[in-house]
Coordinates of N, CA and C in Angstrom, one line a residue:
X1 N 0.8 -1.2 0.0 CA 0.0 0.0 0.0 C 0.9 1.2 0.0
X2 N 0.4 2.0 0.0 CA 0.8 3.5 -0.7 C 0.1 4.7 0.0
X3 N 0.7 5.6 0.4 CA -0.2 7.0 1.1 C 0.6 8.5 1.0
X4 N -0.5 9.2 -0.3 CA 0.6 10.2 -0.5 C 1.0 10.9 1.1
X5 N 2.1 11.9 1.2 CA 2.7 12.4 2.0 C 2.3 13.9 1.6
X6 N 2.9 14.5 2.3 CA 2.6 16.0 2.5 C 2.9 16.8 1.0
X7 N 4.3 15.9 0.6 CA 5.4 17.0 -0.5 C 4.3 16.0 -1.7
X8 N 3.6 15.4 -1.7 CA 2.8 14.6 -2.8 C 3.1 13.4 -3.4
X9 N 4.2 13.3 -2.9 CA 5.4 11.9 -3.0 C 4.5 10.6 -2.5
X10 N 4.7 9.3 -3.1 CA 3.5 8.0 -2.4 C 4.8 7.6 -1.5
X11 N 4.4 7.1 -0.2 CA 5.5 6.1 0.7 C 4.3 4.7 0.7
X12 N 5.6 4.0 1.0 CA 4.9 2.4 1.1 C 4.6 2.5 2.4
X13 N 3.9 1.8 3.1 CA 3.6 1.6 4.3 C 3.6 0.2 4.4
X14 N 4.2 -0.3 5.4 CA 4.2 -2.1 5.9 C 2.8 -2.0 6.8
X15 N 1.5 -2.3 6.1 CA 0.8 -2.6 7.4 C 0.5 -4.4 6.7
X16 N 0.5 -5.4 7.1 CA 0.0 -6.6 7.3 C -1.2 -7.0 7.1
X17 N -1.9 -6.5 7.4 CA -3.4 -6.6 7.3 C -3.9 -5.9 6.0
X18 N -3.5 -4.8 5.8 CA -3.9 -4.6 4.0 C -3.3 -5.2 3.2
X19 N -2.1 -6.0 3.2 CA -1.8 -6.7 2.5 C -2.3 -8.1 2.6
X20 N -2.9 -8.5 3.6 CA -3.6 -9.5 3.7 C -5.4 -9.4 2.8
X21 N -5.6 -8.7 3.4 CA -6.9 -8.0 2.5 C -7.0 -7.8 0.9
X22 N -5.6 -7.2 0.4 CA -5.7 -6.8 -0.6 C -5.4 -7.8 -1.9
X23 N -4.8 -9.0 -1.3 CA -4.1 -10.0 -2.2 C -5.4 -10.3 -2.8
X24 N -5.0 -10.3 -3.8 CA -5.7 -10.7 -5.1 C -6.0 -12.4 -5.8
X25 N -5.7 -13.3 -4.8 CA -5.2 -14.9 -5.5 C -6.2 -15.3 -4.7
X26 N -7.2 -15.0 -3.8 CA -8.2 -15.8 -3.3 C -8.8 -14.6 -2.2
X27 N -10.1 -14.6 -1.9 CA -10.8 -14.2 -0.9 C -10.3 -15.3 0.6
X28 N -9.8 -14.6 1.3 CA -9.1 -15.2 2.6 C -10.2 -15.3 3.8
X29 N -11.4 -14.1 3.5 CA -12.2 -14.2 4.4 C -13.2 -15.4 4.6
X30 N -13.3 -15.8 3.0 CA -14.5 -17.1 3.0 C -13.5 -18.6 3.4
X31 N -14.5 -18.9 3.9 CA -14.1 -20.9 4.6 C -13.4 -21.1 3.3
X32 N -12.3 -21.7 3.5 CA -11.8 -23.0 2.3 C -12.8 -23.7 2.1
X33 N -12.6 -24.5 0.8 CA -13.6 -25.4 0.6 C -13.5 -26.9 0.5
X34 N -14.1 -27.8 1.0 CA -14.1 -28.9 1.4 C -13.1 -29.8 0.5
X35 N -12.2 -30.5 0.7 CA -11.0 -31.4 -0.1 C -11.8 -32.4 -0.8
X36 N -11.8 -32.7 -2.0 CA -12.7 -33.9 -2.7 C -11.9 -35.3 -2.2
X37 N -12.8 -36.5 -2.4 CA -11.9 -37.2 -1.9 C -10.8 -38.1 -2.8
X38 N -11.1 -37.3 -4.3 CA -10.0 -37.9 -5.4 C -8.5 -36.5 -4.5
X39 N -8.6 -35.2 -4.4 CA -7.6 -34.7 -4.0 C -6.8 -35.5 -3.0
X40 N -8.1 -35.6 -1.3 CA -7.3 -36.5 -0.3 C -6.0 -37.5 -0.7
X41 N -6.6 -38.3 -1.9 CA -5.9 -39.8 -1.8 C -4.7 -39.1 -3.0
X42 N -5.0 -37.9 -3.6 CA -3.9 -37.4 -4.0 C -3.0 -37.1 -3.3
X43 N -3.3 -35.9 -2.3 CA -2.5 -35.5 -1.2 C -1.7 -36.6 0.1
X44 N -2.3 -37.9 -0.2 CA -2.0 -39.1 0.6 C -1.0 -39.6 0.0
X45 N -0.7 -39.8 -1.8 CA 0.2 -40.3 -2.4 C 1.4 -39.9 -2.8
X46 N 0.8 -38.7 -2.7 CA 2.5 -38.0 -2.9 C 3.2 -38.3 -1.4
X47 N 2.4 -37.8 -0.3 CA 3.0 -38.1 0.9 C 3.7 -39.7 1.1
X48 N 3.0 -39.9 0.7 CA 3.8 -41.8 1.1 C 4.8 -42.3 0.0
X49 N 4.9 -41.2 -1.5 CA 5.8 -41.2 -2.5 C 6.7 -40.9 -1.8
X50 N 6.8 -39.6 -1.2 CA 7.5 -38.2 -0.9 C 8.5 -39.8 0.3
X51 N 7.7 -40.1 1.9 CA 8.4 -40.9 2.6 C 9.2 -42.4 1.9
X52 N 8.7 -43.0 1.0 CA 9.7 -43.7 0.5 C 10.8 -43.7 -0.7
X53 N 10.6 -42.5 -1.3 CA 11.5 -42.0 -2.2 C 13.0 -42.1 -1.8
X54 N 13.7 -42.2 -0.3 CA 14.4 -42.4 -0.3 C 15.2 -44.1 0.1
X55 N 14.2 -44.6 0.5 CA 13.8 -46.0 0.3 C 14.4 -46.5 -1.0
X56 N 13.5 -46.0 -1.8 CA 14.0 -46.7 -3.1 C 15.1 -45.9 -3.7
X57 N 15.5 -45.1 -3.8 CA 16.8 -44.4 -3.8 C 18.3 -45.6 -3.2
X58 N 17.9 -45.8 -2.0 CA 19.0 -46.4 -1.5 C 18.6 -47.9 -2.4
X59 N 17.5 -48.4 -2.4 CA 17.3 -49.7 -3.5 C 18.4 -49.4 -4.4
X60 N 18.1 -48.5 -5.1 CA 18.6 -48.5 -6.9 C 20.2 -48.7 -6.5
X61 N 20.4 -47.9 -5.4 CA 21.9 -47.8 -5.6 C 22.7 -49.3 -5.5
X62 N 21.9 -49.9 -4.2 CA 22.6 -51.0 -3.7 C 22.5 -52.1 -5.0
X63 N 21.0 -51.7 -5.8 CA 20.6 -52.8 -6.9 C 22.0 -52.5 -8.1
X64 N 22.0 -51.4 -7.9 CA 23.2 -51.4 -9.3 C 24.7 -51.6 -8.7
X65 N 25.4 -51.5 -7.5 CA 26.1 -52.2 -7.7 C 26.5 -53.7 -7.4
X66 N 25.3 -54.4 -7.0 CA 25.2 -55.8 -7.2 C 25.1 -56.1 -9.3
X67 N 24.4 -55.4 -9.5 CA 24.2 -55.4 -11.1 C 25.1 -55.3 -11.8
X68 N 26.5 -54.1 -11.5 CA 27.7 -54.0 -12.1 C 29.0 -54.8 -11.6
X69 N 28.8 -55.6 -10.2 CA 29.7 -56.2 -9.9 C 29.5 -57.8 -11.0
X70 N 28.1 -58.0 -11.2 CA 27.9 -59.3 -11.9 C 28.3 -58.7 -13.6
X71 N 27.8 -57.9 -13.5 CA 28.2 -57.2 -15.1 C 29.4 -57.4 -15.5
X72 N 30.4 -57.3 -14.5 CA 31.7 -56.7 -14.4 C 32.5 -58.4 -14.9
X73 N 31.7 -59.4 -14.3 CA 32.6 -60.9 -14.1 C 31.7 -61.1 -16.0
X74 N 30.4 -60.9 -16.1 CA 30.1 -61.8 -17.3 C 30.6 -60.6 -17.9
X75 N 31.0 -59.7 -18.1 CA 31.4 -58.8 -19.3 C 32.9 -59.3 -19.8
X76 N 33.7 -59.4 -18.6 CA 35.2 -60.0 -18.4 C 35.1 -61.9 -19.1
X77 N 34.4 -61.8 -18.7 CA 34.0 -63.6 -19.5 C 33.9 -63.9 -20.8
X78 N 33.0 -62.7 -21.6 CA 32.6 -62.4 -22.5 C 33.7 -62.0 -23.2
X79 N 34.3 -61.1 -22.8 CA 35.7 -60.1 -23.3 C 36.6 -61.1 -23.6
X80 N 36.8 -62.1 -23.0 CA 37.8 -62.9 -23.0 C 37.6 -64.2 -24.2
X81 N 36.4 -65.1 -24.4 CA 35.4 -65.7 -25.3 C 35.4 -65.1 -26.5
X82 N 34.6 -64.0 -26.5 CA 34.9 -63.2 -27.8 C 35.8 -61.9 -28.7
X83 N 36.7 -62.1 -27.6 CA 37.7 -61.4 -27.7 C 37.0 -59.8 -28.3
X84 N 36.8 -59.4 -27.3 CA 35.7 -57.4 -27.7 C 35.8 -57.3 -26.7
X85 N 36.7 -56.3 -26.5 CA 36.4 -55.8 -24.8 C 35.7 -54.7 -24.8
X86 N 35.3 -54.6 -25.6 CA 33.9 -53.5 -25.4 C 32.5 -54.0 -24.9
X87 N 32.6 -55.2 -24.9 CA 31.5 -55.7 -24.4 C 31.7 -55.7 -22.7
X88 N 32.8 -54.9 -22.3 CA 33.1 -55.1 -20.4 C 31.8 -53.7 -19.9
X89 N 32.2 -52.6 -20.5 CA 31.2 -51.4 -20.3 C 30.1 -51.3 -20.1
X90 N 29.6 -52.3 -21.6 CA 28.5 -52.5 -21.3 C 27.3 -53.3 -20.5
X91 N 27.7 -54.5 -20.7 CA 27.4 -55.7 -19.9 C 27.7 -54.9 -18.0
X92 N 28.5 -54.0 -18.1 CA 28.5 -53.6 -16.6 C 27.3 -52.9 -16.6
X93 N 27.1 -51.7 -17.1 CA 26.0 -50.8 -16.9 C 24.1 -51.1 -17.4
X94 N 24.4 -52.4 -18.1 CA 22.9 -52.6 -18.3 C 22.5 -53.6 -17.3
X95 N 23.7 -54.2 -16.4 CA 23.4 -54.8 -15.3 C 23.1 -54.2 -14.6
X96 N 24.2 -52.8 -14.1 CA 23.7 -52.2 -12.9 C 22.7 -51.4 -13.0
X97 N 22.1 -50.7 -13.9 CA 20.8 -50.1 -14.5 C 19.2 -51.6 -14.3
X98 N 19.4 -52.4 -14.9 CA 18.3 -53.4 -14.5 C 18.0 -53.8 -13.0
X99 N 19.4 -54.3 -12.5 CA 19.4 -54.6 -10.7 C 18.9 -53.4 -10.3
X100 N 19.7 -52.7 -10.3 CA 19.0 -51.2 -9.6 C 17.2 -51.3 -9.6
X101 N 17.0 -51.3 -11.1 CA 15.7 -50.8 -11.5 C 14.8 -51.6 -10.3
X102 N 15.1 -53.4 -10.5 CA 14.0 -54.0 -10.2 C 14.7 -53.9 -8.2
X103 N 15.4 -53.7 -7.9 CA 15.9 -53.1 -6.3 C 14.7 -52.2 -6.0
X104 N 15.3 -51.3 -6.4 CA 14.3 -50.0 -6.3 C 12.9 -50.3 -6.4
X105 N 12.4 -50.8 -7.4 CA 10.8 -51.6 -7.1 C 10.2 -52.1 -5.7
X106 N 11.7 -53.4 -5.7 CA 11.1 -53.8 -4.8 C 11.3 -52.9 -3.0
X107 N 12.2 -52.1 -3.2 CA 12.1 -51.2 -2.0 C 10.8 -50.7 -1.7
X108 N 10.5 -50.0 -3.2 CA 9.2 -49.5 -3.0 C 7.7 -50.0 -2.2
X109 N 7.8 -51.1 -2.7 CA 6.7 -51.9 -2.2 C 6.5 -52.5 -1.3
X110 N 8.0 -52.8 -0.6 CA 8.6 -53.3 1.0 C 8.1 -52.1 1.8
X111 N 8.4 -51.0 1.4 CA 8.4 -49.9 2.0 C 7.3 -49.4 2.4
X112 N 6.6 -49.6 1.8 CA 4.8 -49.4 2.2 C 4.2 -50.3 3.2
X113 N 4.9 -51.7 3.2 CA 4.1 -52.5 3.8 C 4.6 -52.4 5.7
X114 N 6.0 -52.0 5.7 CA 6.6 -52.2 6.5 C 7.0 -51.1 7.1
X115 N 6.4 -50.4 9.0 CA 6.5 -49.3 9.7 C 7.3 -49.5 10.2
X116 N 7.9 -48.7 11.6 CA 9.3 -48.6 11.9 C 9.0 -50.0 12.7
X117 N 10.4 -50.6 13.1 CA 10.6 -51.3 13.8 C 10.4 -51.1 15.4
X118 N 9.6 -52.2 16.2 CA 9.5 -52.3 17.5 C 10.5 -52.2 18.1
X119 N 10.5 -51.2 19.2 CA 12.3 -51.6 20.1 C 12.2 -52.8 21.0
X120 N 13.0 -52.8 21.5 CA 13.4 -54.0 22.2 C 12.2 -54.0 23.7
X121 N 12.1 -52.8 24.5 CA 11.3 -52.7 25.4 C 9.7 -53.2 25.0
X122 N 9.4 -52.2 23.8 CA 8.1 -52.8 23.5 C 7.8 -54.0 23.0
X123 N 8.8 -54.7 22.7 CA 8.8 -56.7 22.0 C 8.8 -57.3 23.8
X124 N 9.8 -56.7 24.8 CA 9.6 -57.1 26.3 C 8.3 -57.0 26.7
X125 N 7.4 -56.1 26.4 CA 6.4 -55.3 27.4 C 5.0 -56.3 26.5
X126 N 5.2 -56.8 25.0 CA 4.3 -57.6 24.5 C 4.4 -59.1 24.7
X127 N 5.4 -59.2 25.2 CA 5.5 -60.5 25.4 C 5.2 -61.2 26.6
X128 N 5.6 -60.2 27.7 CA 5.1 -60.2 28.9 C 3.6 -59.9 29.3
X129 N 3.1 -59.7 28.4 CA 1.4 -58.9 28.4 C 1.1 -60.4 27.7
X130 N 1.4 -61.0 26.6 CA 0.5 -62.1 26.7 C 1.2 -63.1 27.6
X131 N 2.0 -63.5 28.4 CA 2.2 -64.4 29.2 C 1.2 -64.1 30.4
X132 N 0.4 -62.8 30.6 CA 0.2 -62.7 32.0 C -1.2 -63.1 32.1
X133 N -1.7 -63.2 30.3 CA -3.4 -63.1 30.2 C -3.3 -64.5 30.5
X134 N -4.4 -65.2 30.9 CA -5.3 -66.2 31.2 C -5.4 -67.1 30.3
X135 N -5.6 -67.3 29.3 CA -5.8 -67.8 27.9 C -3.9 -68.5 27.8
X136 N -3.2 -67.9 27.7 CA -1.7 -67.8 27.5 C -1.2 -69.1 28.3
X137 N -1.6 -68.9 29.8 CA -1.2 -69.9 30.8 C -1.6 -71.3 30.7
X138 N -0.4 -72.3 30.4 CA -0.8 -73.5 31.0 C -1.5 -74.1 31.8
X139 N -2.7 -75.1 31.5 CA -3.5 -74.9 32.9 C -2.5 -76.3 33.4
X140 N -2.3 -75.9 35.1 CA -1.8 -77.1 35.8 C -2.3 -78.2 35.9
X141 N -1.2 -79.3 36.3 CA -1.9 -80.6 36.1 C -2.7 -81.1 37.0
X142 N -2.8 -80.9 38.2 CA -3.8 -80.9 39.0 C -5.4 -80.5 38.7
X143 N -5.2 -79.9 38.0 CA -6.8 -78.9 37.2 C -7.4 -79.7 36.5
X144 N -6.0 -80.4 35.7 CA -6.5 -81.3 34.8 C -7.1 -82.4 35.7
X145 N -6.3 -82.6 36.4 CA -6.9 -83.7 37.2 C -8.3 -83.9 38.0
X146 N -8.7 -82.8 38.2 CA -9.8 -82.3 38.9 C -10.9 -82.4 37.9
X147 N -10.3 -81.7 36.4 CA -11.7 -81.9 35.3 C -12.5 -83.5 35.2
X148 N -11.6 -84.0 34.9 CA -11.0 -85.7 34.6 C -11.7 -86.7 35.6
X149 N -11.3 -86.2 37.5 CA -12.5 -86.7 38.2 C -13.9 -86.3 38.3
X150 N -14.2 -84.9 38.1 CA -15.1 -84.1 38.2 C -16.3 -84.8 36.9
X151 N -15.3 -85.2 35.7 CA -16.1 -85.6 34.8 C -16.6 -87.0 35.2
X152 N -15.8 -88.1 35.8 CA -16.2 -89.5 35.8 C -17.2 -89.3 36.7
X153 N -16.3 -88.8 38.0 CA -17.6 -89.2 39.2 C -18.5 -87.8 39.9
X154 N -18.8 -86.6 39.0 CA -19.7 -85.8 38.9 C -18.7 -84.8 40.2
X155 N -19.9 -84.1 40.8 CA -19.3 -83.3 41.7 C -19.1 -83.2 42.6
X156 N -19.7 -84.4 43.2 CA -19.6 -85.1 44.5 C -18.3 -84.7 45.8
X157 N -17.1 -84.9 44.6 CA -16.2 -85.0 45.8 C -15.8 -83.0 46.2

């Protein structure tokens, strides 16, 4: 905003609120409007892109150099059989380009299925919570033995 001065000159003025008012890319006073639910599961996918992107990042890398270390022995194999060692370059890089590729796949899809790991306290604290339920416990053999009479000669004793 702008406010002539005395000599007729405009100064800017920093006020916040007219510039909040005055923006021109949306009415700020009306409610946003409701997210469709094709947006949601858009805004859901990038987010879960966005968290395993580096997931499969580390895939590709580890995939390609498993890919170019095997590249590296059949291209050397090759080079030597058909005497072209130009076949070493490539045989390396369309290994480690494929490994990678299908690495990185499968990161991807690991990665979705699979949340962080339990610590060790919480694997302690679950394990000890079903030993303590009812259902869990061995029934003793006295109990058993109790059903056992209970069933032949009723309830007598």
């Amino acid at each position: 905003m702008s406010k002539p001065n005395q000599e007729g000159k405009t100064e800017a003025i920093n006020d916040p609120y007219a510039e909040f008012l005055d923006s021109k890319k949306e009415n700020k006073l009306e409610p946003q409007k409701a997210e469709s639910a094709r947006a949601r599961k858009l805004n859901l996918l990038k987010s879960k892109f966005h968290e395993m992107k580096g997931s499969a990042y580390q895939g590709f890398i580890m995939g390609s150099m498993i890919g170019g270390g095997f590249g590296l022995v059949f291209g050397l194999y090759n080079a030597v059989v058909y005497r072209s060692f130009l076949i070493i370059p490539v045989a390396t890089l369309t290994s480690a380009a494929s490994f990678g590729f299908f690495l990185a796949c499968g990161s991807l899809i690991r990665g979705n299925d699979v949340g962080p790991a339990p610590s060790e306290l919480e694997m302690r604290l679950a394990l000890r919570a079903a030993r303590t339920h009812r259902w869990a416990q061995p029934t003793p053999f006295w109990v058993q033995q109790m059903r056992v009479y209970n069933e032949i000669y009723g309830n007598e004793a």
